[in-house]
Every structure is written in structure tokens, then in C-alpha cells.
Short mmCIF file of C-alpha atoms and ligand atoms in Angstrom, two decimals:
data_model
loop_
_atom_site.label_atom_id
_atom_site.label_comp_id
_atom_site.label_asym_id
_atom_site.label_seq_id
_atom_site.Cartn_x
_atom_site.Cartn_y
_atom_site.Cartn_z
CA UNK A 2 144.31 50.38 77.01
CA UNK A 3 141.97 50.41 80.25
CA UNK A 4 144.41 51.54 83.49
CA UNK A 5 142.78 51.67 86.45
CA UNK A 6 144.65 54.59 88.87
CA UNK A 7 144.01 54.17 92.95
CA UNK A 8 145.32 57.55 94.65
CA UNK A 9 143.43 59.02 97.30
CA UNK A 10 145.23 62.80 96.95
CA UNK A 11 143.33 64.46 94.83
CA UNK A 12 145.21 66.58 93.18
CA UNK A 13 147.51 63.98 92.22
CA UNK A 14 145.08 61.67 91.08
CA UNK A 15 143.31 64.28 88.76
CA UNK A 16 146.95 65.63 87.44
CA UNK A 17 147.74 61.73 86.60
CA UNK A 18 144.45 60.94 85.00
CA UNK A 19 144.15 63.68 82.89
CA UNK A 20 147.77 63.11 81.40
CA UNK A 21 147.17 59.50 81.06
CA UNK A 22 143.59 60.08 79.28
CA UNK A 23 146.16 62.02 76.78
CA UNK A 24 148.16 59.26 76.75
CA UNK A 25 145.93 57.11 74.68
CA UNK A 26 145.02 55.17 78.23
CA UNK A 27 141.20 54.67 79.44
CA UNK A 28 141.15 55.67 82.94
CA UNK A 29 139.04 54.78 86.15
CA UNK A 30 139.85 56.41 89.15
CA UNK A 31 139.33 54.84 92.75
CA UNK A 32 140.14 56.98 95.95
CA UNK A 33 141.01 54.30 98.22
CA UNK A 34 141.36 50.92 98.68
CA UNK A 35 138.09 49.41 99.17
CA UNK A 36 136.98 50.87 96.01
CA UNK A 37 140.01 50.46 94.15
CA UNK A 38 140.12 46.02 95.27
CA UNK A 39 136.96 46.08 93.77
CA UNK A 40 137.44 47.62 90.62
CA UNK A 41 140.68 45.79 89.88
CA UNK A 42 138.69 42.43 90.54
CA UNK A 43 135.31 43.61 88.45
CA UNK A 44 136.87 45.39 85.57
CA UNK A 45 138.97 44.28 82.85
CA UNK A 46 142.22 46.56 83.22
CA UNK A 47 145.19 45.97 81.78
CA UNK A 48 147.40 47.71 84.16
CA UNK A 49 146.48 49.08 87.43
CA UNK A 50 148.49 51.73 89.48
CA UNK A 51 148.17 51.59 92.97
CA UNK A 52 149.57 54.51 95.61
CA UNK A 53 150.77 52.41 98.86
CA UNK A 54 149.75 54.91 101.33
CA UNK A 55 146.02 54.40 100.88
CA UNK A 56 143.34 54.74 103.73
CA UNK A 57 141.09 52.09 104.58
CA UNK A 58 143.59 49.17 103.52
CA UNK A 59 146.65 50.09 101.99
CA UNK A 60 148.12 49.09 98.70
CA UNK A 61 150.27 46.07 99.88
CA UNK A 62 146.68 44.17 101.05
CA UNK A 63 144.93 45.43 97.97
CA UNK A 64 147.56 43.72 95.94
CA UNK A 65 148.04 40.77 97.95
CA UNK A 66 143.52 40.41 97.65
CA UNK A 67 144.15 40.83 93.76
CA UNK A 68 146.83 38.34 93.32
CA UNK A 69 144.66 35.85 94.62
CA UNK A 70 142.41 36.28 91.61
CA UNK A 71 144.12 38.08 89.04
CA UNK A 72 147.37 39.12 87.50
CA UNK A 73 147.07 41.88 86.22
CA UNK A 74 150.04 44.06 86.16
CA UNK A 75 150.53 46.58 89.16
CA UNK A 76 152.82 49.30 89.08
CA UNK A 77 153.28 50.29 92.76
CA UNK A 78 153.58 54.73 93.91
CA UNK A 79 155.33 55.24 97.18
CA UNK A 80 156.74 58.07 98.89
CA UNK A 81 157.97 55.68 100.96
CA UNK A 82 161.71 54.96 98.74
CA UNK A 83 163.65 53.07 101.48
CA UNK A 84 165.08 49.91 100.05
CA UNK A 85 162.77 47.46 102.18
CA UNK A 86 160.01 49.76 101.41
CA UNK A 87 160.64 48.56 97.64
CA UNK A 88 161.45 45.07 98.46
CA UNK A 89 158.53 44.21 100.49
CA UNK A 90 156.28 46.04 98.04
CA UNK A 91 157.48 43.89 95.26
CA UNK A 92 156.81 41.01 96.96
CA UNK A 93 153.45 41.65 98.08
CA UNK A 94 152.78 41.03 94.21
CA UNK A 95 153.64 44.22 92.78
CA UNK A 96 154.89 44.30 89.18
CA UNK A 97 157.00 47.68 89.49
CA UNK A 98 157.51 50.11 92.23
CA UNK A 99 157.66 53.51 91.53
CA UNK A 100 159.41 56.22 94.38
CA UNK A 101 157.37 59.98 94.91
CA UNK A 102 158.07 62.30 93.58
CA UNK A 103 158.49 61.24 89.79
CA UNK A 104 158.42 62.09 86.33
CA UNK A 105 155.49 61.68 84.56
CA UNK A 106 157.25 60.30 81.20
CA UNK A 107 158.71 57.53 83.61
CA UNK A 108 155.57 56.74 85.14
CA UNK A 109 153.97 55.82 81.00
CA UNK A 110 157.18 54.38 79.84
CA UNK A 111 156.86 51.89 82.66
CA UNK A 112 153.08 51.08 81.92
CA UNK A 113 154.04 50.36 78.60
CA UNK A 114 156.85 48.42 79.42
CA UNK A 115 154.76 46.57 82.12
CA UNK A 116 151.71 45.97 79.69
CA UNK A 117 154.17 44.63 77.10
CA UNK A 118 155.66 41.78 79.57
CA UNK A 119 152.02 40.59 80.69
CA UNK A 120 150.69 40.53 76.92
CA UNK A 121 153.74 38.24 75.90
CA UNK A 122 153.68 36.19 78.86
CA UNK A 123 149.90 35.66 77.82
CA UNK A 124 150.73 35.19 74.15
CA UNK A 125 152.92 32.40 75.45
CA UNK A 126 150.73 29.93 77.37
CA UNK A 127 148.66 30.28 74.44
CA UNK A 128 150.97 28.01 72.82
CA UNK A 129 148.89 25.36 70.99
CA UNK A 130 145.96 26.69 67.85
CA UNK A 131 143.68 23.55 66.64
CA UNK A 132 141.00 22.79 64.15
CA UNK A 133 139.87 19.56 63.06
CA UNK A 134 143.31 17.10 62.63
CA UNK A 135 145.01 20.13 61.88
CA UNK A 136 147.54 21.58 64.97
CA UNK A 137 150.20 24.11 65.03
CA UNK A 138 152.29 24.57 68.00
CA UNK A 139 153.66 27.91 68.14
CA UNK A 140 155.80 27.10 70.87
CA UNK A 141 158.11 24.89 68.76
CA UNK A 142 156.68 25.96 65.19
CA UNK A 143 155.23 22.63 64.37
CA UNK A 144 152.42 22.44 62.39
CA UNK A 145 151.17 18.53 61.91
CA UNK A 146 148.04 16.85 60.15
CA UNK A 147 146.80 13.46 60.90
CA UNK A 148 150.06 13.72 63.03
CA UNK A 149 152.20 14.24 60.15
CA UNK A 150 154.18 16.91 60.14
CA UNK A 151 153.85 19.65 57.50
CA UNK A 152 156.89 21.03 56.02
CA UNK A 153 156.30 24.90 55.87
CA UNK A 154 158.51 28.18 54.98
CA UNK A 155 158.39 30.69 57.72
CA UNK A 156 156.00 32.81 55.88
CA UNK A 157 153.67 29.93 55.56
CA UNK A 158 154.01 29.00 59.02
CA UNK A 159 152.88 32.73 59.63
CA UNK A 160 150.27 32.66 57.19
CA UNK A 161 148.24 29.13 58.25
CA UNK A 162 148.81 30.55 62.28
CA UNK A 163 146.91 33.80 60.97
CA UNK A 164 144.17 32.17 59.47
CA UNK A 165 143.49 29.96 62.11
CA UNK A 166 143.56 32.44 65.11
CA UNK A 167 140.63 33.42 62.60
CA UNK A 168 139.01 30.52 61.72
CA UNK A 169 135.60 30.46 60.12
CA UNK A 170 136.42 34.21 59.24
CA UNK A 171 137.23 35.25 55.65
CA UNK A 172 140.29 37.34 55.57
CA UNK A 173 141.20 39.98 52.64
CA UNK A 174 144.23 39.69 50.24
CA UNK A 175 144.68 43.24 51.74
CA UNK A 176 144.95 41.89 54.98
CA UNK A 177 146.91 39.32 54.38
CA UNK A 178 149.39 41.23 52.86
CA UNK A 179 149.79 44.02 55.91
CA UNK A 180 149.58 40.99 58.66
CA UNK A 181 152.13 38.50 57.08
CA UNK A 182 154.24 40.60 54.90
CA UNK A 183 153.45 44.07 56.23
CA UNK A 184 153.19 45.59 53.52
CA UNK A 185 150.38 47.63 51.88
CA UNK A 186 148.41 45.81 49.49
CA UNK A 187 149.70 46.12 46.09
CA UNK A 188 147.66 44.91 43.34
CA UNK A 189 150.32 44.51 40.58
CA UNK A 190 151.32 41.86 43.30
CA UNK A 191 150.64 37.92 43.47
CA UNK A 192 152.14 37.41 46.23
CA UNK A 193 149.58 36.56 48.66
CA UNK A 194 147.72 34.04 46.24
CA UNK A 195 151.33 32.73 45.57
CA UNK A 196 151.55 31.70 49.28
CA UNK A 197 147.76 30.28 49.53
CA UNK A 198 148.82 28.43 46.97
CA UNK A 199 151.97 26.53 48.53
CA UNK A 200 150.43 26.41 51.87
CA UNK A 201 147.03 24.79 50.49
CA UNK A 202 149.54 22.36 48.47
CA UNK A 203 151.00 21.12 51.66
CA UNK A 204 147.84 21.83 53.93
CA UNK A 205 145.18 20.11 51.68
CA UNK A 206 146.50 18.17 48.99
CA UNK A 207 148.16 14.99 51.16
CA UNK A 208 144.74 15.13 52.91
CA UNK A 209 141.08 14.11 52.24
CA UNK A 210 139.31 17.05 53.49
CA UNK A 211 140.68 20.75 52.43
CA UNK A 212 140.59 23.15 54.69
CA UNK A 213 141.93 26.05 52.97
CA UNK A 214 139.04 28.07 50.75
CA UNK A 215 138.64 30.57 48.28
CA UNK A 216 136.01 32.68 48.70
CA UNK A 217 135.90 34.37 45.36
CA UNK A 218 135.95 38.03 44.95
CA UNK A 219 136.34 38.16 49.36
CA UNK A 220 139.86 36.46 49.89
CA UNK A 221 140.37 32.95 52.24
CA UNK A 222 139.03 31.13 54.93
CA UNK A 223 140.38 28.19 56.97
CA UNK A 224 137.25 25.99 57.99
CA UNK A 225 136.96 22.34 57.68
CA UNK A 226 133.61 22.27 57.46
CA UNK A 227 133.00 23.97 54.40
CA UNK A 228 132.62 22.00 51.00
CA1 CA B 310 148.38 58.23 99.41
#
């Protein structure tokens, strides 16, 4: 996960990075606001603290610039904890507010927390997956062909969405197996071949063209282009 941290006291800042680098997070460092506007606009972060108290311009401008280009998630440091202090921070376009002095396993259980709610909300608009006549909306789980609706089990539902967020790619029994039933791969086991098999049965068979494929010894490949 890249975090971009903007915290002009030094110590701070170096104390912060060097627990979040252990943290699993990639970190970039900006010491004030200037830099720190321009790195959240450039780079691709997926979470971005910002101190308030920032020379130059402080954090409520540099949030209010970003908003009007990006959203990614801001988690807002203050040793300012007043009540309006938090308020008006928030609705500069701050995700979460966070009050001086605090603990650092706070400060990561937040980023996690605020990195989860910004990957769902972005799973969610991507509600619609196409190829060819072929459409699945995730939203509702609907699948349809030619408009017609397919009838699918949940697993199958799970399956066809898999295979066409990866479309054109050939996946792996093995991979399959850990994505839709998450489970190891267990040769003694049919099950994954069991479930191509439905799903092509109501995913090809009523139709012309298959899209479903095996590619022998490799695993399966939605693509309606292949023969
Ligand atoms: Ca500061």
C-alpha cells in the first residue's frame, strides 16, 4: 500500500515513517504543503496523512486543492482537538481526523479502516463486467446473454465474474479453486471442472458462439473470440 505522510516536524515525521515502512506501507514523505499538494495529485497513493498545522498552506487548503481532483482517502493530524477544529477539518474533505498526541496502533488501524471504505466504494461503481452479448451485473447478480437471463448457483455466479474480470487470460484449476472456493488445490478433487462444466452448460450451450474454453493441460479462459 503506497501512503503518502505530510508532517513538517521532523522528528515526528521520521518516527511515523519508519513504523509505517514496518507496517507493510510504502511511504513518501513531504515536509509541507506545497510539496505534499503535489505529490498527492502526481502519485498514486492510496491513503494520504496530512498534519493541519503545515507551513506554506496548511492542510485544510491542501485537501480542499486535492478534492478537486482526487479522492483519495485523507486521514487528518491535529493538535488542534477542539470540536470545531474536527468539524471544519472534516468538511474541508478530510476522511478522518486524528487529535495529537496519539497512539501509533490507532493511527494504522484507521488507515486500514480508511483504505478498506475507499476500495469498496470503488469496487461498487464498478458494477457492470461485459464481453461480447455476455453481461453480469454485480450490483444485482444478474448475469444475461442475448438479454436472456442465465440461471446460475452462487458459486457459478462467482466463478463466470472471476473469469471475466480476467478475460483473454487462462486461469489455473489451482486458482480457481483458492479464488472461488478458497481452498487449496486438491487433486483427488473435481470440483472445479465440475463447475466449468455447469456454468459452460448454461453459458454456451443455449448460445451459438461458446465462450468458455479449455485450454488443455493450462486450465480455462473466457474469450469469445477464440474457436
Ligand atoms: Ca505541523
Amino acid at each position: 500500500m503506497k501512503l503518502l505522510l505530510v508532517e513538517d516536524e521532523v522528528k515526528l515525521a521520521d518516527y511515523l515513517a519508519r513504523g509505517l515502512t514496518e507496517e507493510g506501507f510504502v511511504v513518501d514523505v513531504a515536509r509541507n504543503g506545497v510539496d505534499g499538494l503535489h505529490l498527492a495529485v502526481e502519485g498514486d497513493y492510496d491513503v494520504v496523512i496530512l498534519d493541519r498545522m503545515l507551513p506554506g498552506i496548511d492542510g485544510v487548503a491542501v485537501v480542499t486543492a486535492l478534492r478537486s481532483k482526487r479522492s483519495t482517502p485523507v486521514l487528518m493530524l491535529t493538535a488542534m482537538s477542539r470540536v470545531e477544529d474536527r468539524v471544519s477539518g472534516l468538511q474541508s474533505g478530510a476522511d478522518d481526523y486524528l487529535p495529537k498526541p496519539f497512539a501509533f496502533s490507532e493511527l494504522v488501524a484507521r488507515l486500514h479502516a480508511l483504505v478498506r471504505r475507499s476500495t469498496t466504494a470503488s469496487l461498487a461503481t464498478t458494477t457492470m463486467l461485459r464481453l461480447g452479448d455476455l453481461e453480469v451485473d454485480l450490483a444485482r447478480r444478474k448475469a444475461t446473454r442475448e438479454g436472456r437471463r442465465l440461471d446460475l448457483t452462487a458459486k457459478e455466479f462467482t466463478l463466470l465474474t472471476l473469469l471475466l474480470r480476467r478475460q483473454g487470460e487462462v486461469l489455473s484449476r489451482t486458482e480457481i479453486a483458492e479464488q472461488v472456493w478458497d481452498m487449496n488445490f486438491d487433486s483427488e478433487t473435481n470440483v472445479v471442472e465440475v463447475a466449468v462444466r455447469r456454468l459452460r452448460s448454461k453459458l454456451d450451450q443455449p448460445f451459438e458462439r461458446p465462450m468458455l474454453h479449455t485450454v488443455r493441460g493450462m486450465g480455462y479462459v473466457l474469450d469469445d473470440r477464440r474457436e
